[in-house]
mmCIF file of C-alpha atoms and ligand atoms in Angstrom:
data_model
loop_
_atom_site.group_PDB
_atom_site.id
_atom_site.type_symbol
_atom_site.label_atom_id
_atom_site.label_comp_id
_atom_site.label_asym_id
_atom_site.label_seq_id
_atom_site.Cartn_x
_atom_site.Cartn_y
_atom_site.Cartn_z
ATOM 1 C CA MET A 1 90.028 -16.574 0.276
ATOM 2 C CA ASP A 2 93.443 -15.187 1.110
ATOM 3 C CA ILE A 3 95.217 -17.722 -1.174
ATOM 4 C CA SER A 4 94.324 -18.198 -4.841
ATOM 5 C CA VAL A 5 95.743 -20.712 -7.283
ATOM 6 C CA ILE A 6 95.636 -19.147 -10.730
ATOM 7 C CA GLN A 7 96.836 -20.064 -14.200
ATOM 8 C CA GLU A 8 98.296 -16.836 -15.594
ATOM 9 C CA ASP A 9 101.422 -15.182 -16.900
ATOM 10 C CA ILE A 10 102.813 -13.654 -13.698
ATOM 11 C CA THR A 11 104.134 -10.602 -15.572
ATOM 12 C CA THR A 12 100.569 -9.390 -16.221
ATOM 13 C CA LEU A 13 99.487 -9.238 -12.585
ATOM 14 C CA ARG A 14 98.718 -5.979 -10.824
ATOM 15 C CA VAL A 15 99.918 -6.848 -7.327
ATOM 16 C CA ASP A 16 102.356 -5.130 -4.964
ATOM 17 C CA ALA A 17 105.089 -7.700 -5.719
ATOM 18 C CA ILE A 18 105.746 -10.625 -8.005
ATOM 19 C CA VAL A 19 108.396 -13.235 -7.257
ATOM 20 C CA ASN A 20 111.039 -14.249 -9.775
ATOM 21 C CA ALA A 21 112.573 -17.761 -9.830
ATOM 22 C CA ALA A 22 116.056 -16.546 -10.744
ATOM 23 C CA ASN A 23 119.557 -18.029 -10.794
ATOM 24 C CA ASN A 24 122.637 -17.108 -8.711
ATOM 25 C CA SER A 25 123.777 -14.450 -11.193
ATOM 26 C CA LEU A 26 120.435 -12.561 -11.142
ATOM 27 C CA LEU A 27 121.205 -11.669 -14.737
ATOM 28 C CA GLY A 28 118.207 -13.325 -16.342
ATOM 29 C CA GLY A 29 117.622 -16.705 -17.925
ATOM 30 C CA GLY A 30 114.777 -18.798 -19.322
ATOM 31 C CA GLY A 31 111.374 -19.635 -17.848
ATOM 32 C CA VAL A 32 109.680 -17.103 -15.618
ATOM 33 C CA ASP A 33 112.985 -15.222 -15.185
ATOM 34 C CA GLY A 34 113.207 -14.575 -18.931
ATOM 35 C CA ALA A 35 109.561 -13.502 -19.090
ATOM 36 C CA ILE A 36 110.005 -11.079 -16.173
ATOM 37 C CA HIS A 37 113.154 -9.497 -17.607
ATOM 38 C CA LYS A 38 111.472 -9.092 -20.996
ATOM 39 C CA ALA A 39 108.370 -7.476 -19.536
ATOM 40 C CA ALA A 40 110.149 -5.299 -16.950
ATOM 41 C CA GLY A 41 112.475 -3.721 -19.526
ATOM 42 C CA SER A 42 116.212 -3.075 -19.687
ATOM 43 C CA LYS A 43 116.440 -1.022 -16.464
ATOM 44 C CA LEU A 44 115.983 -4.263 -14.504
ATOM 45 C CA ILE A 45 119.158 -5.886 -15.815
ATOM 46 C CA GLU A 46 121.151 -2.721 -15.048
ATOM 47 C CA VAL A 47 120.002 -2.786 -11.437
ATOM 48 C CA CYS A 48 120.452 -6.561 -11.114
ATOM 49 C CA ARG A 49 124.054 -6.216 -12.274
ATOM 50 C CA ARG A 50 124.740 -3.978 -9.300
ATOM 51 C CA LEU A 51 123.268 -6.494 -6.836
ATOM 52 C CA GLY A 52 126.195 -8.868 -7.408
ATOM 53 C CA GLY A 53 124.223 -12.114 -7.419
ATOM 54 C CA CYS A 54 122.228 -14.002 -4.803
ATOM 55 C CA ASN A 55 122.822 -17.253 -2.903
ATOM 56 C CA THR A 56 120.484 -20.192 -3.321
ATOM 57 C CA GLY A 57 117.670 -19.865 -0.779
ATOM 58 C CA ASP A 58 118.095 -16.110 -0.459
ATOM 59 C CA ALA A 59 116.104 -13.221 -2.011
ATOM 60 C CA ARG A 60 116.624 -9.666 -3.316
ATOM 61 C CA LEU A 61 114.198 -6.823 -3.986
ATOM 62 C CA THR A 62 114.032 -4.576 -7.025
ATOM 63 C CA SER A 63 111.474 -2.243 -8.463
ATOM 64 C CA GLY A 64 109.060 -3.685 -11.060
ATOM 65 C CA TYR A 65 109.971 -1.075 -13.722
ATOM 66 C CA ASP A 66 107.651 -1.603 -16.739
ATOM 67 C CA LEU A 67 105.615 -4.303 -14.982
ATOM 68 C CA PRO A 68 102.205 -3.578 -13.454
ATOM 69 C CA SER A 69 103.616 -4.757 -10.095
ATOM 70 C CA LYS A 70 105.514 -2.270 -7.924
ATOM 71 C CA TYR A 71 108.230 -4.708 -6.866
ATOM 72 C CA ILE A 72 109.994 -7.867 -7.989
ATOM 73 C CA ILE A 73 111.397 -10.177 -5.316
ATOM 74 C CA HIS A 74 114.081 -12.343 -6.898
ATOM 75 C CA THR A 75 114.830 -15.647 -5.209
ATOM 76 C CA VAL A 76 117.070 -18.523 -6.222
ATOM 77 C CA GLY A 77 115.625 -21.983 -5.759
ATOM 78 C CA PRO A 78 117.650 -25.194 -5.508
ATOM 79 C CA ILE A 79 118.308 -27.448 -8.487
ATOM 80 C CA TRP A 80 116.681 -30.825 -7.720
ATOM 81 C CA LYS A 81 119.401 -33.480 -7.350
ATOM 82 C CA GLY A 82 117.336 -36.303 -5.868
ATOM 83 C CA GLY A 83 116.528 -34.768 -2.494
ATOM 84 C CA GLY A 84 119.702 -35.592 -0.593
ATOM 85 C CA GLU A 85 121.449 -32.260 -1.121
ATOM 86 C CA GLY A 86 119.419 -30.069 1.204
ATOM 87 C CA GLU A 87 116.913 -29.138 -1.504
ATOM 88 C CA GLU A 88 113.927 -29.070 0.861
ATOM 89 C CA ASP A 89 115.601 -26.686 3.330
ATOM 90 C CA LEU A 90 116.793 -24.477 0.495
ATOM 91 C CA LEU A 91 113.349 -24.252 -1.091
ATOM 92 C CA ARG A 92 111.798 -23.445 2.300
ATOM 93 C CA SER A 93 114.469 -20.806 2.761
ATOM 94 C CA CYS A 94 113.423 -19.174 -0.545
ATOM 95 C CA TYR A 95 109.867 -18.722 0.694
ATOM 96 C CA ARG A 96 111.054 -17.462 4.101
ATOM 97 C CA SER A 97 113.468 -14.992 2.515
ATOM 98 C CA VAL A 98 110.707 -13.729 0.219
ATOM 99 C CA PHE A 99 108.278 -13.272 3.116
ATOM 100 C CA ASN A 100 110.928 -11.493 5.225
ATOM 101 C CA ILE A 101 111.130 -8.892 2.457
ATOM 102 C CA VAL A 102 107.324 -8.798 2.268
ATOM 103 C CA LYS A 103 107.267 -7.941 5.970
ATOM 104 C CA SER A 104 109.978 -5.292 5.870
ATOM 105 C CA HIS A 105 108.371 -3.528 2.876
ATOM 106 C CA LYS A 106 104.806 -3.853 4.190
ATOM 107 C CA ILE A 107 103.734 -5.629 1.003
ATOM 108 C CA LYS A 108 100.027 -6.434 0.971
ATOM 109 C CA THR A 109 99.573 -8.528 -2.171
ATOM 110 C CA ILE A 110 102.044 -10.880 -3.800
ATOM 111 C CA ALA A 111 102.132 -13.437 -6.616
ATOM 112 C CA LEU A 112 104.572 -16.365 -6.575
ATOM 113 C CA PRO A 113 105.463 -18.847 -9.334
ATOM 114 C CA ALA A 114 106.265 -22.496 -8.584
ATOM 115 C CA ILE A 115 109.894 -21.821 -7.604
ATOM 116 C CA SER A 116 112.330 -24.533 -8.837
ATOM 117 C CA CYS A 117 109.515 -26.532 -10.517
ATOM 118 C CA GLY A 118 110.564 -25.773 -14.108
ATOM 119 C CA ILE A 119 114.157 -25.824 -15.344
ATOM 120 C CA PHE A 120 115.398 -26.707 -11.823
ATOM 121 C CA ALA A 121 113.173 -29.866 -11.890
ATOM 122 C CA TYR A 122 111.934 -29.895 -8.258
ATOM 123 C CA PRO A 123 109.044 -32.416 -7.969
ATOM 124 C CA VAL A 124 105.838 -30.369 -7.861
ATOM 125 C CA GLU A 125 104.064 -32.659 -5.348
ATOM 126 C CA LYS A 126 106.872 -32.011 -2.864
ATOM 127 C CA ALA A 127 107.267 -28.317 -3.665
ATOM 128 C CA VAL A 128 103.583 -27.465 -3.223
ATOM 129 C CA LYS A 129 103.633 -28.596 0.425
ATOM 130 C CA ILE A 130 106.509 -26.252 1.212
ATOM 131 C CA ALA A 131 104.932 -23.394 -0.741
ATOM 132 C CA VAL A 132 101.540 -23.661 0.941
ATOM 133 C CA SER A 133 102.889 -24.123 4.471
ATOM 134 C CA GLU A 134 105.181 -21.079 4.189
ATOM 135 C CA VAL A 135 102.429 -18.960 2.621
ATOM 136 C CA ARG A 136 100.055 -19.873 5.453
ATOM 137 C CA LYS A 137 102.665 -19.004 8.077
ATOM 138 C CA ALA A 138 103.204 -15.607 6.468
ATOM 139 C CA LEU A 139 99.466 -14.903 6.239
ATOM 140 C CA ASP A 140 99.048 -15.867 9.911
ATOM 141 C CA SER A 141 101.931 -13.760 11.145
ATOM 142 C CA GLN A 142 101.782 -10.648 8.929
ATOM 143 C CA LYS A 143 98.694 -8.498 9.407
ATOM 144 C CA GLN A 144 99.377 -6.265 6.382
ATOM 145 C CA LEU A 145 99.514 -9.255 4.000
ATOM 146 C CA THR A 146 96.023 -9.713 2.602
ATOM 147 C CA HIS A 147 96.362 -11.862 -0.499
ATOM 148 C CA VAL A 148 98.747 -14.377 -2.051
ATOM 149 C CA ASP A 149 98.415 -15.657 -5.619
ATOM 150 C CA LEU A 150 100.098 -18.987 -6.362
ATOM 151 C CA VAL A 151 100.661 -18.698 -10.089
ATOM 152 C CA CYS A 152 100.837 -21.832 -12.205
ATOM 153 C CA PHE A 153 101.805 -21.356 -15.804
ATOM 154 C CA ASN A 154 101.213 -24.898 -16.958
ATOM 155 C CA THR A 155 98.091 -26.984 -16.564
ATOM 156 C CA ASP A 156 99.752 -29.960 -14.819
ATOM 157 C CA ILE A 157 101.178 -27.782 -12.073
ATOM 158 C CA PHE A 158 97.891 -25.893 -11.779
ATOM 159 C CA ARG A 159 96.134 -29.221 -11.155
ATOM 160 C CA VAL A 160 98.622 -30.360 -8.509
ATOM 161 C CA TYR A 161 98.366 -27.041 -6.662
ATOM 162 C CA SER A 162 94.553 -26.909 -6.886
ATOM 163 C CA ASP A 163 94.141 -30.517 -5.711
ATOM 164 C CA TYR A 164 96.551 -29.986 -2.846
ATOM 165 C CA LEU A 165 94.733 -26.899 -1.560
ATOM 166 C CA GLU A 166 91.332 -28.559 -1.919
ATOM 167 C CA ASN A 167 92.355 -31.721 -0.053
ATOM 168 C CA GLU A 168 94.697 -30.118 2.474
ATOM 169 C CA LYS A 169 93.704 -30.899 6.029
HETATM 170 N N1 AR6 B 1 104.379 -16.811 -15.313
HETATM 171 C C1 AR6 B 1 104.222 -17.694 -14.308
HETATM 172 N N2 AR6 B 1 104.899 -18.846 -14.211
HETATM 173 C C2 AR6 B 1 105.791 -19.122 -15.198
HETATM 174 C C3 AR6 B 1 106.023 -18.254 -16.297
HETATM 175 C C4 AR6 B 1 105.267 -17.041 -16.327
HETATM 176 N N3 AR6 B 1 105.416 -16.144 -17.298
HETATM 177 N N4 AR6 B 1 106.961 -18.819 -17.094
HETATM 178 C C5 AR6 B 1 107.305 -20.007 -16.535
HETATM 179 N N5 AR6 B 1 106.580 -20.197 -15.405
HETATM 180 P P1 AR6 B 1 111.337 -21.853 -14.148
HETATM 181 P P2 AR6 B 1 113.098 -22.727 -11.951
HETATM 182 C C6 AR6 B 1 106.603 -21.318 -14.457
HETATM 183 O O1 AR6 B 1 111.982 -22.803 -15.076
HETATM 184 O O2 AR6 B 1 112.656 -24.129 -12.108
HETATM 185 C C7 AR6 B 1 115.742 -19.742 -15.355
HETATM 186 O O3 AR6 B 1 116.572 -19.904 -16.475
HETATM 187 C C8 AR6 B 1 107.115 -22.648 -14.963
HETATM 188 O O4 AR6 B 1 106.094 -23.317 -15.686
HETATM 189 O O5 AR6 B 1 111.022 -20.490 -14.637
HETATM 190 O O6 AR6 B 1 113.183 -22.139 -10.578
HETATM 191 C C9 AR6 B 1 116.456 -19.062 -14.203
HETATM 192 O O7 AR6 B 1 117.362 -18.077 -14.666
HETATM 193 C C10 AR6 B 1 107.441 -23.359 -13.658
HETATM 194 O O8 AR6 B 1 106.277 -23.956 -13.098
HETATM 195 O O9 AR6 B 1 112.221 -21.653 -12.794
HETATM 196 C C11 AR6 B 1 117.170 -20.210 -13.557
HETATM 197 O O10 AR6 B 1 118.369 -20.529 -14.241
HETATM 198 C C12 AR6 B 1 107.851 -22.215 -12.725
HETATM 199 O O11 AR6 B 1 107.472 -21.003 -13.380
HETATM 200 C C13 AR6 B 1 116.199 -21.361 -13.709
HETATM 201 O O12 AR6 B 1 115.418 -21.033 -14.861
HETATM 202 C C14 AR6 B 1 109.335 -22.176 -12.461
HETATM 203 O O13 AR6 B 1 110.030 -22.567 -13.628
HETATM 204 C C15 AR6 B 1 115.271 -21.463 -12.522
HETATM 205 O O14 AR6 B 1 114.515 -22.629 -12.651
#
């Protein structure tokens, strides 16, 4: 299987790149962002400061520093405001921006959290469709990309992701 749904702490994974669900400042926060900054060490915040932020739907690459992964790809998901504020396009744009970086850096293995599905409150049932369709497109179009982990920290999200992939037709 080239896609796995796993319930893990993303900061422990030994993959080429992990994805961070960041905010526009790129200066850290709660959720997965906080966990990544804590595990990567203080060099990460120094480098992020120099990046000067990131627009919603866009992505930036840094080294993984103290993490087992070589790279971190930081993306900024939309805050869910009911669906009428372009949230779907912005979330799709996050995945596309991430996979553009994957292509340009010849990344072979990557782990992604459920972008926007925590503090930013994007409905998981809607987000999983975007995540899986963009992951499949990347796997189909990028020969070097061999494996994608969809990382679910909490059990409810893990169930939604697992059910979706099992029943997807
Ligand atoms: N490993 C994997 N997934 C995790 C981890 C972890 N260690 N910790 C949390 N998750 P969130 P967002 C899951 O809130 O909704 C930050 O303050 C979590 O269960 O981290 O995009 C940023 O600075 C959820 O399913 O990101 C922004 O301000 C998923 O990761 C804001 O939160 C995303 O939840 C971004 O909010």
